[in-house]
Every structure is written in structure tokens, then in C-alpha cells.
Amino acid sequence: MRLSVSRLTGSRWSRRGRRAFAGSVLAAFGAVSAVVQFVGQLFPAAVSPPGPVLAGSVALCLAWGLARARPQSTVRQEFGRPGMTVVVEEGDLFDQPGHLVVGFTDTFDTFVDDAVVINDGSVQGQLLTRRYAGDARLLDAELAVALDGTAPVARERVEDKPRGKRNRYRAGTVAVLGTRPQLVFAVAYSRMGNDCVASSSVHDLWFGLDRLWDAVHRHAQLERVTMPLTGAGLARLHDLDEDSLLRLILLSFVTHSWERLVCRELHVVIRPGELDRIDLPETGAFLAGLAAGARRHP
């Protein structure tokens, strides 16, 4: 298979990847130059003529740089204690098997027709299109059943919130939709403003994740769970970049699993547009550190 620099300098190759390529090439060129000079002093005939040696050295350095900087699309970490697997991967969230996590606002709004209340390109908008065939009434009916018995903490007046739903639920409320083996865990981690602009905070997301893992433990029967990079979309969680947001999710899941096993497999699925802003090798190192900590956890 032939690799070229032009293939890696497209949209899939991030600025971090270009820096890694340049650094790896320079480091390799320095190492190869030192070897060539050393060999040339001992065996002059071995490096003569210099043209082919130089061309071979440059090719070797470029190949090394490409191999080191090639975009990574998956990180997988096995945990011996508890027995579980965490995967961070690029892909289509709705093509994945198993149970699904979808972030909602505290009003559990679903209306997408005007793209004002809920954006049809958001994860929640895709949930309606791809899991419910655009049938908002069916989704609303399942939400009503799931939230039955959970008292709203407030209700907005129609004058204040003319669009969408008006009952507000506590942050961290989880509505479990559908049936096994494809449950949907709808977790409220952001607040829907009366102007239909959602906002969230690190505290609300952390609390929502804590309640989410409790619900997964109760309902998923340890089966595979897939979730997006929750908080990276239109919830306007500006306190964290994508790398920090991903680590927050992973840390929440692993520390919760130390108390009691949540599920056997957690897959965090990253959209291609988000992947360029995430350092997957560093994510792998972070997960490896958590796995080491899990082994030491009493």
C-alpha cells in the first residue's frame, strides 16, 4: 500500500498530526545522519556514492514520519478489575449495536420541525429520525411513560416559553426508552432556556453522568452501551475542550465502575469532525493509567 504526504495533509490530518509528522521526520533524519556518518568513517565505500544514500535516508525518514503520525481512529482498554472494556472510536453512533446514551435538556423537548427548539442535526435530532422514523409523537409517548412518577421541579408559563415543552426536570433525570437490547438512556444534563438555547455546566454534566451510570446499572444488564461525546454539541459546555470532555466522561465511568460494575463494554463514538480535536494516543495513555489505578483500587 502506498502512502503519500498529500493523503495525510487533508482534512483527516489534524494540526497535531502534522506536528507529529514533522517532529518524527526531523528526529529520524538526525538519527540516520549520525549512523551514516559513523559508518562512513569506518567503511567509506559503504556510503559511496552519496546520492543514493541520501535518497534512501530521506525516504526512510519520511516513511517513519508517516507511520508515527498516521491518524489513529480507535483506542481500546481492557480492565481486569472490574472486568470491562472501554473503547473510544470514530464512527456513526446510530450504526452501533447495544444500548444508546443520548443527552437531553431538562424539558425533554423533541420538536425539530422548525430547527429552533431541537436542531435536526444534533444527536437528539438524529435519534428522532433514525430510531423513531421521525415520529415525534411516539418518542414523546415513550418519554411520558418513562418520566411517569418523576415530579417536575418547575413549569414555565406559555408566555415565557412559547415553544416546546414547559415542565422542567431536575438535572440528572434519566428516562429509559425502548426495550432491550436497544434501550435509549435519555439523560438531562443541560437547561433549555426560554429562548430555546440550551446551556450546561461541568457540574451538571458530572451529576448527569453519575445518575446515568446508576440507570445503566439497573436496566442494561451489563450489556454493551454506546454514547457520543456528550456535551460537545449544542449544549454550549464551553468550559471544556473535546479532550478534557472525553476524559471527564471516561473518569466518571471508571470511578463509578469501581463502586459497582456498570456494563461490560462502554463505547464512546466520536464523529469525524470531532476526532481531529482529540489526541487519541493521549486518551489511550489516560485509560491505561485508569486501568493501572483500578488494579490498585481496594
Coordinates of C-alpha atoms in Angstrom, one line a residue:
M1 CA 0.0 0.0 0.0
R2 CA 1.5 3.4 -1.0
L3 CA 1.3 6.3 1.4
S4 CA 1.9 9.9 0.5
V5 CA 2.2 13.1 2.4
S6 CA -0.7 14.6 0.4
R7 CA -3.1 11.9 1.7
L8 CA -2.3 12.8 5.2
T9 CA -2.4 16.5 4.9
G10 CA -6.2 16.5 4.1
S11 CA -9.0 17.2 6.5
R12 CA -8.4 14.0 8.4
W13 CA -4.9 15.0 9.4
S14 CA -5.0 17.4 12.3
R15 CA -2.5 20.1 13.2
R16 CA -1.3 17.8 16.0
G17 CA -0.7 15.1 13.4
R18 CA 1.3 17.5 11.2
R19 CA 3.4 18.5 14.1
A20 CA 4.0 14.8 15.0
F21 CA 5.0 14.1 11.3
A22 CA 7.5 17.0 11.2
G23 CA 9.0 16.1 14.6
S24 CA 9.3 12.4 13.7
V25 CA 10.9 13.2 10.4
L26 CA 13.5 15.5 11.9
A27 CA 14.3 13.1 14.7
A28 CA 14.6 10.2 12.3
F29 CA 16.8 12.3 9.9
G30 CA 19.1 13.2 12.8
A31 CA 19.4 9.5 13.9
V32 CA 20.0 8.3 10.3
S33 CA 22.6 11.1 9.7
A34 CA 24.5 10.1 12.7
V35 CA 24.5 6.4 11.6
V36 CA 25.6 7.3 8.1
Q37 CA 28.5 9.5 9.4
F38 CA 29.6 6.8 11.7
V39 CA 29.5 4.1 9.0
G40 CA 31.2 6.4 6.6
Q41 CA 34.2 6.9 8.9
L42 CA 34.6 3.1 9.3
F43 CA 33.6 2.0 5.8
P44 CA 33.9 4.8 3.3
A45 CA 33.0 2.6 0.4
A46 CA 29.6 1.7 2.0
V47 CA 28.3 5.2 1.7
S48 CA 29.7 6.0 -1.8
P49 CA 28.3 7.4 -4.0
P50 CA 26.4 9.8 -1.6
G51 CA 23.4 10.4 -3.8
P52 CA 21.6 7.1 -3.4
V53 CA 22.5 7.0 0.3
L54 CA 20.9 10.5 0.8
A55 CA 17.8 9.5 -1.2
G56 CA 17.4 6.3 0.8
S57 CA 17.8 8.2 4.0
V58 CA 15.2 10.7 3.1
A59 CA 12.8 8.0 2.1
L60 CA 13.3 6.1 5.3
C61 CA 12.7 9.3 7.4
L62 CA 9.5 10.2 5.5
A63 CA 8.2 6.6 5.9
W64 CA 9.0 6.7 9.7
G65 CA 7.2 10.1 10.0
L66 CA 4.1 8.9 8.2
A67 CA 4.0 5.7 10.3
R68 CA 4.3 7.7 13.5
A69 CA 1.8 10.4 12.5
R70 CA -0.8 8.3 10.8
P71 CA -4.2 9.2 12.2
Q72 CA -5.5 6.9 14.9
S73 CA -9.2 6.1 15.0
T74 CA -9.6 3.7 17.9
V75 CA -8.4 3.3 21.4
R76 CA -9.3 0.1 23.4
Q77 CA -8.5 -0.6 27.0
E78 CA -9.2 -3.8 28.9
F79 CA -9.8 -3.5 32.7
G80 CA -9.1 -6.6 34.8
R81 CA -10.8 -5.1 37.8
P82 CA -13.7 -4.7 37.2
G83 CA -13.9 -6.9 34.2
M84 CA -14.8 -4.5 31.4
T85 CA -13.7 -2.9 28.2
V86 CA -13.6 0.8 27.3
V87 CA -13.4 1.8 23.6
V88 CA -13.1 5.2 22.1
E89 CA -13.6 5.1 18.3
E90 CA -14.6 7.1 15.3
G91 CA -17.9 6.1 13.7
D92 CA -21.6 6.6 13.3
L93 CA -23.3 6.5 16.7
F94 CA -26.5 5.0 15.3
D95 CA -24.8 2.2 13.5
Q96 CA -23.6 0.7 16.7
P97 CA -25.2 -2.3 18.5
G98 CA -26.4 -2.3 22.1
H99 CA -27.9 0.4 24.3
L100 CA -27.6 4.0 23.5
V101 CA -27.0 7.2 25.5
V102 CA -28.5 10.5 24.3
G103 CA -28.3 13.8 26.0
F104 CA -31.5 15.8 26.6
T105 CA -32.4 19.1 28.1
D106 CA -34.2 19.5 31.4
T107 CA -37.5 19.9 29.5
F108 CA -37.0 16.8 27.4
D109 CA -38.0 18.8 24.3
T110 CA -38.3 16.9 21.0
F111 CA -39.7 19.3 18.4
V112 CA -37.3 19.6 15.4
D113 CA -39.6 20.8 12.6
D114 CA -38.5 24.5 12.9
A115 CA -34.9 23.7 13.9
V116 CA -35.3 26.2 16.7
V117 CA -36.2 24.0 19.7
I118 CA -34.1 21.0 18.7
N119 CA -31.6 21.0 15.8
D120 CA -32.3 18.1 13.5
G121 CA -28.5 17.6 13.0
S122 CA -27.9 17.1 16.7
V123 CA -27.7 13.7 18.3
Q124 CA -31.2 14.1 19.7
G125 CA -32.5 15.1 16.3
Q126 CA -30.8 12.1 14.7
L127 CA -32.4 9.9 17.4
L128 CA -35.8 11.0 16.3
T129 CA -35.0 10.5 12.6
R130 CA -33.2 7.2 12.8
R131 CA -34.6 5.4 15.8
Y132 CA -38.2 6.7 15.6
A133 CA -38.5 7.3 11.9
G134 CA -39.3 11.0 12.6
D135 CA -42.4 10.1 14.7
A136 CA -42.1 12.7 17.5
R137 CA -45.5 11.5 19.0
L138 CA -44.0 8.1 19.6
L139 CA -40.9 9.5 21.2
D140 CA -43.0 11.8 23.3
A141 CA -45.2 9.0 24.4
E142 CA -42.2 6.9 25.5
L143 CA -40.8 9.8 27.4
A144 CA -44.1 10.4 29.2
V145 CA -44.2 6.8 30.3
A146 CA -40.5 6.8 31.3
L147 CA -41.0 10.1 33.3
D148 CA -44.2 9.0 34.9
G149 CA -43.7 9.1 38.7
T150 CA -40.9 11.7 38.4
A151 CA -42.2 15.0 39.5
P152 CA -41.2 18.2 37.6
V153 CA -39.3 20.8 39.6
A154 CA -40.9 23.7 37.8
R155 CA -43.3 24.6 35.0
E156 CA -42.9 27.5 32.7
R157 CA -45.7 29.7 31.6
V158 CA -46.7 29.8 27.9
E159 CA -45.9 33.5 27.9
D160 CA -42.4 32.8 29.0
K161 CA -41.7 29.7 26.8
P162 CA -44.0 29.8 23.8
R163 CA -42.2 26.9 22.0
G164 CA -41.7 23.4 23.1
K165 CA -42.4 21.7 26.5
R166 CA -42.7 23.6 29.7
N167 CA -42.2 21.0 32.5
R168 CA -38.7 21.1 33.9
Y169 CA -37.0 18.1 35.5
R170 CA -34.0 18.1 37.8
A171 CA -30.6 17.8 36.1
G172 CA -29.5 14.2 36.0
T173 CA -33.0 12.9 35.4
V174 CA -32.8 9.8 33.2
A175 CA -35.6 8.5 31.0
V176 CA -35.1 4.9 29.9
L177 CA -36.8 4.4 26.5
G178 CA -37.5 1.4 24.3
T179 CA -36.8 -2.3 25.0
R180 CA -33.7 -4.4 25.4
P181 CA -31.3 -5.0 23.7
Q182 CA -31.6 -1.4 22.3
L183 CA -32.6 0.8 25.2
V184 CA -32.1 4.5 25.0
F185 CA -30.9 6.3 28.1
A186 CA -32.1 9.9 27.7
V187 CA -30.2 11.9 30.3
A188 CA -31.0 15.5 31.1
Y189 CA -27.7 17.3 31.6
S190 CA -28.4 20.8 30.2
R191 CA -31.0 23.5 30.7
M192 CA -33.3 24.6 27.9
G193 CA -33.7 28.4 28.1
N194 CA -37.0 30.0 27.4
D195 CA -35.4 31.3 24.2
C196 CA -34.7 27.7 23.2
V197 CA -31.0 27.9 23.7
A198 CA -29.5 25.0 25.7
S199 CA -26.7 25.5 28.2
S200 CA -24.9 23.3 30.7
S201 CA -22.0 23.3 33.1
V202 CA -19.3 20.8 34.3
H203 CA -21.2 20.3 37.5
D204 CA -24.5 19.4 35.7
L205 CA -22.7 17.1 33.3
W206 CA -20.8 15.3 36.1
F207 CA -24.0 14.9 38.1
G208 CA -25.9 13.7 35.0
L209 CA -23.2 11.1 34.3
D210 CA -23.4 9.9 37.8
R211 CA -27.2 9.4 37.5
L212 CA -26.7 7.9 34.1
W213 CA -24.4 5.1 35.3
D214 CA -26.9 4.3 38.0
A215 CA -29.6 3.9 35.4
V216 CA -27.4 1.8 33.2
H217 CA -26.5 -0.5 36.1
R218 CA -30.2 -1.0 36.8
H219 CA -31.5 -1.6 33.3
A220 CA -28.8 -2.6 30.9
Q221 CA -28.0 -6.0 32.5
L222 CA -24.2 -5.3 31.9
E223 CA -24.7 -5.3 28.1
R224 CA -22.8 -3.0 25.7
V225 CA -23.5 0.7 26.0
T226 CA -22.7 3.3 23.3
M227 CA -22.6 7.0 23.8
P228 CA -21.5 10.1 21.9
L229 CA -19.1 12.8 23.2
T230 CA -21.9 14.1 25.4
G231 CA -21.6 17.9 25.9
A232 CA -19.6 18.6 22.8
G233 CA -22.6 19.7 20.7
L234 CA -25.2 22.4 21.1
A235 CA -25.3 22.2 24.9
R236 CA -22.7 25.0 24.9
L237 CA -20.4 23.5 27.5
H238 CA -17.6 25.9 26.8
D239 CA -15.6 25.2 30.0
L240 CA -14.0 22.1 28.5
D241 CA -12.5 21.3 25.1
E242 CA -13.1 17.9 23.5
D243 CA -10.0 16.2 25.0
S244 CA -11.0 17.3 28.5
L245 CA -14.6 16.5 28.0
L246 CA -13.7 12.9 26.9
R247 CA -11.5 12.4 29.9
L248 CA -14.3 13.6 32.2
I249 CA -16.7 11.1 30.7
L250 CA -14.1 8.3 31.0
L251 CA -13.1 9.2 34.5
S252 CA -16.8 9.3 35.6
F253 CA -17.5 5.9 34.1
V254 CA -14.4 4.2 35.5
T255 CA -14.6 5.6 39.0
H256 CA -18.3 4.7 39.2
S257 CA -17.4 1.2 38.0
W258 CA -15.0 0.8 40.9
E259 CA -18.0 1.0 43.2
R260 CA -20.2 -1.4 41.2
L261 CA -19.9 -2.7 37.6
V262 CA -22.0 -0.6 35.2
C263 CA -21.6 -2.6 32.0
R264 CA -19.1 -4.9 30.3
E265 CA -18.4 -2.6 27.4
L266 CA -18.6 1.2 27.0
H267 CA -18.0 2.6 23.5
V268 CA -17.6 6.3 23.2
V269 CA -18.2 7.1 19.5
I270 CA -16.5 10.2 18.1
R271 CA -17.8 11.9 14.9
P272 CA -15.1 12.5 12.3
G273 CA -15.4 16.3 12.8
E274 CA -14.6 15.9 16.5
L275 CA -11.8 13.4 16.0
D276 CA -9.3 16.0 14.8
R277 CA -9.6 17.8 18.1
I278 CA -8.9 14.8 20.2
D279 CA -5.4 13.3 21.0
L280 CA -6.2 9.6 20.9
P281 CA -2.7 8.4 21.9
E282 CA -3.0 10.6 25.0
T283 CA -6.5 9.2 25.6
G284 CA -5.1 5.7 25.4
A285 CA -2.4 6.7 28.0
F286 CA -5.1 8.2 30.2
L287 CA -7.2 5.0 30.0
A288 CA -4.1 2.8 30.7
G289 CA -3.4 4.9 33.8
L290 CA -7.0 4.4 35.0
A291 CA -6.6 0.7 34.4
A292 CA -3.5 0.6 36.5
G293 CA -5.3 2.6 39.2
A294 CA -8.2 0.1 39.0
R295 CA -5.8 -2.7 39.8
R296 CA -4.6 -0.9 42.9
H297 CA -8.1 0.2 44.0
P298 CA -9.2 -1.7 47.1

